[in-house]
Every structure is written in structure tokens, then in C-alpha cells.
Amino acid sequence: MTAEIVPDSQHVPDSEYGGLVAALPQPLRDYAQLARFDRPIGWWLLFWPCAWGVLLAGGQGRWDLLGWLLLGSIAMRGAGCVYNDIVDADLDRQVARTASRPVASGRISPRAAWIWLGLLCLIGLAVLLQLRREAQLVALSSLVLVAAYPFMKRITGFPQVWLGLVFTWGVPTGWVALRSDGLAVMAALYAGAVLWCVGYDTIYACQDREDDAVVGIGSSALTLGRHLRTGVALFYAGALALWALAFWWLRPDPLALLALGPAALHLGWQVLTLEPDNADNVLARFRANRMAGLLVALACWVVGNA
């Protein structure tokens, strides 16, 4: 029987209450925390690939579609977190940063968590119905990947790759919501998004390296070891190369590639200033990917609508 690990001051808190979440009464706050409404970085990272697909496909001015995809990202990211916490409750109790999560700590029962998951999925269904049939099928095809993700850390040293496949599925969904051609462009954009996700989640995983090693679960941060910064640099470089390929296939003009310049500089800054053993630095670099996502979105908008 494994001992539970109690959170302490040496670990980055799993949740930081602020704004509306902090004003909620405790029972409602627990449900908000379970869906990670107190940590909006997650749904931004889920939304940006959706926006990339729409904008590179020529969706200038499709604010209605982007709005629905944003709502879907918030709801389905929440649903994914609830599902992950239900499956991982036994592991979360053994990791300092996650031991106080609502299901792991017993503040929310598994049954109540399943009901909350169902409600969030209903919101996702409402968003799904706003998409054309082809995009609905693409979005639904991700469910197998989503269901398998929580188990990947138990069987592989690179669960971040599976997360990348899941968390950036918005690229094909957003693209197919507008058009059914140019699938090679879409595939390159998606592959780059996967590598970007592997890179930023490797940074995030630095927070749990010691606990993950004790519990015996896989992590790219553990697998890369002292080569972590090099690994992140290679993931980001691969992402940029694949995005450039997507841009070139859509618009074979060297000037189009310049649109990726700001994103390249930003990702380079992340790598050069990354301190894997500094929890505050790691969390800040991870959260900085909200800006990276925006910069790539602007590049997609420029190239897709030029």
C-alpha cells in the first residue's frame, strides 16, 4: 500500500483561486476546480489549434464558428479533466501537487463527478450540433483517443505524445468545418501542433518529476532527463518546420513563412530561459504558450486570408 503525499510549500499549487471561482461557495468551487475553471490556460491551449484550422482554411470573419469552438474548448477541456481525475484518483493521492484535487481528496464522490462530466458533455454536444456533418464526424472520432489518454502514463514514458494527438484535434475539426480539400496542409498543421503540445507539456511535467518517479508513472520530463531542454527545443523546432510546410503548401511564397517569425522568437525565448528545476519558471514558461498560440493564430490568419 502506497503512502499518500501531502502537498507542501515546495510544490507549485495545482489550483490558484481567483476571480469568480474564488467568490463561489465551497461546494460549487469544488466543481469549478474539478473542471479546472480556475486554470484557463488549459482551454486556451485546446482552443488555439481550433482557431488555427479555421483561420488557415480561410475563415476570416467566422467569429460565430470561433465562438462556438471556444465554448466547446472550455466545456470539453473541463470534461476531460473530470474524466482524468476520476480515472487517476488513486495516483493523484500519491502526488503532492494533485493530492488535494476534489475527487482524490474525497470532497466530490465519483458518482457526482460522473454526473458533472455528463453535464459538461451536453454543452459539448450543443457545440457539435453547430458544425457541419463532416466536422461533427471528425470531432467525434477523437473520443477514443480522449478515453485512452489517462492510461498512457501507466504504459509509456512519453504520454505527452498521446496528449498531443488529443489536445490539438481542433486543427482538423476547425479545418473540416470550412472545407474538405487541402488535407495535406491540414495534416502538416496538425502534426506541428502535436509537437508543440509535446514540448509545452514536457515543460509542465517538470513539476512532477520526483513524484512521478516515486509513483512509477511515465513522463517525457523523466524520460529526457538532463536532455530536457534539448528535447523541448527539438519539439518546438519540429513544430515550426511543419507549420512552415503547411504554409508553403497552401501559399508557396517565401514571404508567407515570415508570418511565423514572432512565434519562432517566442518559442526560442521559452527554451533559452527555461529552468527545469525552478517551479515558478517552469509554470511561467508553460503558461506563456497562450501567447504562442495567439501568435500562430495570427500567422494562420495572415497566410490563410492573404
C-alpha positions as a printed NumPy array, in Angstrom:
array([[  0.   ,   0.   ,   0.   ],
       [  1.454,   3.357,  -1.02 ],
       [  1.531,   6.288,   1.335],
       [ -0.31 ,   9.445,   0.448],
       [  1.768,  12.547,  -0.173],
       [  0.59 ,  15.741,   1.446],
       [  1.055,  18.979,  -0.524],
       [  3.705,  21.269,   0.893],
       [  5.224,  24.647,   0.227],
       [  7.878,  23.176,  -2.079],
       [  5.335,  22.315,  -4.773],
       [  3.557,  24.584,  -7.217],
       [ -0.128,  24.603,  -6.224],
       [ -2.428,  22.657,  -8.501],
       [ -5.06 ,  25.382,  -8.314],
       [ -4.941,  29.091,  -7.649],
       [ -8.347,  30.525,  -6.86 ],
       [ -9.08 ,  33.917,  -8.289],
       [-11.855,  35.952,  -9.83 ],
       [-15.265,  34.314,  -9.993],
       [-14.016,  30.918,  -8.804],
       [-12.736,  32.412,  -5.561],
       [-16.131,  34.025,  -4.94 ],
       [-18.035,  30.742,  -5.206],
       [-19.202,  28.855,  -2.092],
       [-17.036,  25.83 ,  -1.33 ],
       [-19.257,  23.1  ,  -2.89 ],
       [-19.537,  24.97 ,  -6.195],
       [-15.873,  25.877,  -6.04 ],
       [-15.008,  22.18 ,  -5.86 ],
       [-16.89 ,  21.503,  -9.088],
       [-15.251,  24.506, -10.737],
       [-11.858,  23.194,  -9.643],
       [-12.681,  19.706, -10.883],
       [-13.302,  21.161, -14.364],
       [-10.223,  23.437, -13.957],
       [-12.252,  26.592, -14.471],
       [ -9.709,  28.211, -12.144],
       [ -6.953,  27.436, -14.672],
       [ -7.997,  28.92 , -18.046],
       [ -4.631,  28.177, -19.666],
       [ -5.929,  24.672, -20.437],
       [ -8.847,  25.745, -22.553],
       [ -6.762,  28.359, -24.326],
       [ -4.311,  25.628, -25.333],
       [ -7.23 ,  23.488, -26.53 ],
       [ -8.847,  26.372, -28.414],
       [ -5.863,  27.747, -30.32 ],
       [ -5.473,  24.707, -32.616],
       [ -9.189,  25.038, -33.448],
       [ -8.578,  28.663, -34.394],
       [ -5.535,  27.711, -36.474],
       [ -7.588,  25.251, -38.521],
       [-10.348,  27.787, -39.128],
       [ -8.053,  30.71 , -39.938],
       [ -5.643,  28.835, -42.225],
       [ -8.659,  27.366, -44.05 ],
       [ -9.694,  30.912, -44.938],
       [-12.217,  31.504, -42.183],
       [-11.687,  35.241, -41.912],
       [-14.668,  36.795, -40.204],
       [-16.121,  33.495, -38.974],
       [-16.471,  34.797, -35.434],
       [-19.573,  32.667, -34.934],
       [-17.641,  29.471, -35.602],
       [-14.698,  30.601, -33.464],
       [-17.085,  31.485, -30.635],
       [-18.702,  28.057, -30.7  ],
       [-15.303,  26.365, -30.779],
       [-14.168,  28.458, -27.813],
       [-17.237,  27.396, -25.827],
       [-16.632,  23.799, -26.839],
       [-12.994,  24.047, -25.762],
       [-13.977,  25.296, -22.31 ],
       [-16.62 ,  22.59 , -21.836],
       [-14.661,  19.669, -23.258],
       [-11.426,  20.616, -21.545],
       [-13.453,  20.605, -18.32 ],
       [-14.982,  17.246, -19.198],
       [-11.557,  15.821, -19.977],
       [-10.209,  16.996, -16.63 ],
       [-13.147,  15.455, -14.759],
       [-12.665,  12.135, -16.574],
       [ -8.927,  12.235, -15.956],
       [ -9.443,  12.878, -12.227],
       [-11.933,  10.015, -11.918],
       [ -9.511,   7.588, -13.568],
       [ -6.415,   8.953, -11.808],
       [ -7.797,   9.414,  -8.286],
       [ -5.519,   6.695,  -6.896],
       [ -2.426,   8.24 ,  -8.498],
       [ -3.385,  11.817,  -7.634],
       [ -3.438,  10.918,  -3.925],
       [  0.25 ,   9.985,  -4.201],
       [  1.425,  13.186,  -5.917],
       [  1.92 ,  16.295,  -3.81 ],
       [  0.635,  18.746,  -6.427],
       [ -2.595,  16.814,  -7.062],
       [ -3.414,  15.189,  -3.713],
       [ -5.947,  17.882,  -2.815],
       [ -7.986,  17.597,  -6.022],
       [-11.724,  17.188,  -5.303],
       [-12.081,  13.509,  -6.263],
       [ -8.7  ,  12.413,  -4.902],
       [ -9.37 ,  14.15 ,  -1.586],
       [-12.949,  12.839,  -1.335],
       [-14.665,  16.235,  -1.454],
       [-16.559,  15.079,  -4.559],
       [-17.711,  11.478,  -4.923],
       [-17.023,   9.522,  -8.137],
       [-20.783,   9.368,  -8.81 ],
       [-21.158,  13.147,  -8.526],
       [-18.094,  13.575, -10.75 ],
       [-19.669,  11.365, -13.443],
       [-22.846,  13.478, -13.35 ],
       [-20.8  ,  16.675, -13.708],
       [-18.945,  15.06 , -16.614],
       [-22.274,  14.331, -18.306],
       [-23.438,  17.933, -17.948],
       [-20.242,  19.258, -19.498],
       [-20.577,  16.781, -22.368],
       [-24.089,  18.097, -23.041],
       [-22.589,  21.544, -23.614],
       [-20.067,  19.934, -25.94 ],
       [-22.917,  18.238, -27.799],
       [-24.679,  21.585, -28.268],
       [-21.492,  22.945, -29.84 ],
       [-21.073,  19.837, -32.003],
       [-24.521,  20.348, -33.498],
       [-23.463,  23.788, -34.769],
       [-20.834,  22.221, -37.074],
       [-21.429,  20.735, -40.487],
       [-21.702,  16.934, -40.603],
       [-18.133,  16.317, -41.801],
       [-16.709,  18.301, -38.885],
       [-19.031,  16.513, -36.462],
       [-17.603,  13.153, -37.566],
       [-14.039,  14.435, -37.236],
       [-14.709,  15.756, -33.725],
       [-16.406,  12.534, -32.598],
       [-13.519,  10.428, -33.897],
       [-11.296,  11.897, -31.188],
       [-13.272,  10.259, -28.368],
       [-11.264,   7.018, -28.481],
       [ -8.027,   8.993, -28.119],
       [ -9.527,  11.   , -25.244],
       [-10.744,   7.899, -23.402],
       [ -7.343,   6.205, -23.625],
       [ -5.211,   9.179, -22.575],
       [ -5.322,   8.792, -18.754],
       [ -3.912,   5.273, -19.09 ],
       [ -0.933,   6.247, -21.251],
       [  1.193,   7.402, -18.327],
       [  0.958,   3.849, -16.973],
       [  2.343,   2.184, -20.101],
       [  4.663,   4.664, -21.837],
       [  7.451,   7.051, -20.983],
       [  6.043,   9.612, -23.43 ],
       [  2.359,  10.098, -22.564],
       [  2.786,  13.672, -23.8  ],
       [  2.718,  12.356, -27.38 ],
       [ -0.749,  10.925, -26.821],
       [ -1.817,  14.178, -25.177],
       [ -0.587,  15.997, -28.266],
       [ -2.788,  13.841, -30.504],
       [ -5.794,  14.572, -28.267],
       [ -5.291,  18.201, -27.313],
       [ -4.679,  19.514, -30.82 ],
       [ -7.544,  17.683, -32.537],
       [ -9.113,  21.09 , -33.018],
       [ -6.91 ,  21.581, -36.095],
       [ -8.719,  19.005, -38.255],
       [-12.054,  19.9  , -36.655],
       [-11.665,  23.607, -37.447],
       [-10.333,  22.954, -40.946],
       [-13.066,  20.49 , -41.947],
       [-15.715,  22.808, -40.503],
       [-14.987,  25.014, -43.533],
       [-13.544,  22.84 , -46.288],
       [-12.779,  19.252, -47.289],
       [ -9.794,  19.85 , -49.58 ],
       [ -6.191,  20.726, -48.754],
       [ -5.853,  17.769, -46.4  ],
       [ -2.045,  17.717, -46.719],
       [ -1.93 ,  21.313, -45.47 ],
       [ -4.217,  20.383, -42.594],
       [ -2.111,  17.306, -41.739],
       [  1.126,  19.322, -41.582],
       [ -0.532,  21.955, -39.401],
       [ -1.862,  19.236, -37.099],
       [  1.459,  17.383, -36.864],
       [  3.175,  20.634, -35.914],
       [  0.538,  21.282, -33.267],
       [  1.156,  17.82 , -31.796],
       [  4.884,  18.531, -31.409],
       [  4.134,  21.93 , -29.895],
       [  1.905,  20.244, -27.314],
       [  4.565,  17.632, -26.516],
       [  7.027,  20.468, -25.958],
       [  4.912,  22.584, -23.64 ],
       [  3.593,  19.608, -21.674],
       [  7.152,  18.367, -21.184],
       [  7.83 ,  21.748, -19.571],
       [  4.708,  21.341, -17.417],
       [  5.751,  17.816, -16.393],
       [  8.954,  19.168, -14.82 ],
       [  6.845,  19.985, -11.745],
       [  6.092,  16.317, -11.037],
       [  9.351,  14.559, -11.896],
       [ 10.172,  13.427,  -8.362],
       [  6.643,  12.291,  -7.553],
       [  6.207,  10.573, -10.915],
       [  9.407,   8.616, -10.335],
       [  8.226,   7.52 ,  -6.88 ],
       [  4.759,   6.517,  -8.1  ],
       [  6.181,   4.813, -11.173],
       [  4.348,   6.603, -13.989],
       [  5.776,   7.772, -17.293],
       [  6.644,  11.332, -18.249],
       [  8.646,  12.888, -21.07 ],
       [ 10.333,  15.096, -18.461],
       [ 11.644,  11.957, -16.753],
       [ 12.49 ,  10.184, -19.996],
       [ 14.518,  13.114, -21.341],
       [ 16.36 ,  13.625, -18.052],
       [ 19.287,  16.01 , -18.398],
       [ 18.477,  16.431, -22.096],
       [ 15.112,  18.02 , -21.307],
       [ 15.873,  21.491, -22.665],
       [ 17.308,  19.991, -25.859],
       [ 14.229,  17.821, -26.209],
       [ 11.865,  20.765, -25.849],
       [ 13.941,  22.725, -28.384],
       [ 13.663,  19.862, -30.893],
       [  9.912,  19.53 , -30.379],
       [  9.421,  23.259, -30.927],
       [ 11.759,  23.28 , -33.953],
       [  9.832,  20.372, -35.466],
       [  6.556,  22.192, -34.863],
       [  7.808,  25.317, -36.607],
       [  9.132,  23.283, -39.557],
       [  5.795,  21.525, -40.021],
       [  3.837,  24.778, -39.73 ],
       [  6.148,  26.302, -42.347],
       [  5.486,  23.302, -44.577],
       [  1.734,  23.768, -44.184],
       [  2.056,  27.446, -45.069],
       [  4.216,  26.655, -48.099],
       [  1.835,  24.04 , -49.426],
       [ -1.046,  26.482, -49.089],
       [  0.812,  29.537, -50.398],
       [  4.288,  28.858, -51.91 ],
       [  5.658,  32.3  , -51.197],
       [  8.746,  32.899, -49.01 ],
       [  7.02 ,  35.939, -47.523],
       [  4.313,  33.66 , -46.103],
       [  6.905,  31.932, -43.941],
       [  7.821,  35.249, -42.314],
       [  4.44 ,  35.166, -40.588],
       [  5.856,  32.502, -38.267],
       [  8.711,  34.778, -37.161],
       [  7.093,  36.113, -33.958],
       [  6.041,  32.608, -32.867],
       [  9.542,  31.287, -33.556],
       [ 11.106,  34.026, -31.454],
       [  8.669,  33.396, -28.626],
       [  9.268,  29.638, -28.566],
       [ 13.01 ,  30.247, -28.734],
       [ 12.733,  32.544, -25.721],
       [ 10.936,  29.798, -23.804],
       [ 13.755,  27.319, -24.458],
       [ 16.601,  29.733, -23.741],
       [ 15.117,  30.933, -20.433],
       [ 13.765,  27.572, -19.24 ],
       [ 14.991,  26.457, -15.803],
       [ 13.686,  22.882, -15.365],
       [ 14.406,  22.825, -11.622],
       [ 12.696,  26.147, -10.91 ],
       [  8.976,  25.522, -10.349],
       [  7.93 ,  29.146, -10.848],
       [  9.968,  29.41 , -14.056],
       [  8.523,  26.169, -15.402],
       [  4.934,  27.212, -14.751],
       [  5.503,  30.643, -16.313],
       [  7.042,  29.132, -19.477],
       [  4.17 ,  26.663, -19.754],
       [  1.571,  29.403, -19.402],
       [  3.426,  31.517, -21.954],
       [  2.127,  29.137, -24.61 ],
       [ -1.15 ,  31.025, -24.523],
       [  0.773,  33.804, -26.281],
       [  2.499,  31.291, -28.569],
       [ -0.914,  30.007, -29.633],
       [ -2.107,  33.539, -30.386],
       [  0.999,  34.278, -32.466],
       [  0.495,  31.136, -34.556],
       [ -3.202,  32.038, -34.946],
       [ -2.26 ,  35.453, -36.306],
       [  0.18 ,  33.787, -38.718],
       [ -2.577,  31.417, -39.913],
       [ -4.919,  34.353, -40.367],
       [ -2.372,  36.249, -42.468],
       [ -1.472,  33.282, -44.697],
       [ -4.955,  31.785, -44.918],
       [ -6.638,  35.036, -45.881],
       [ -3.942,  36.809, -47.895]])
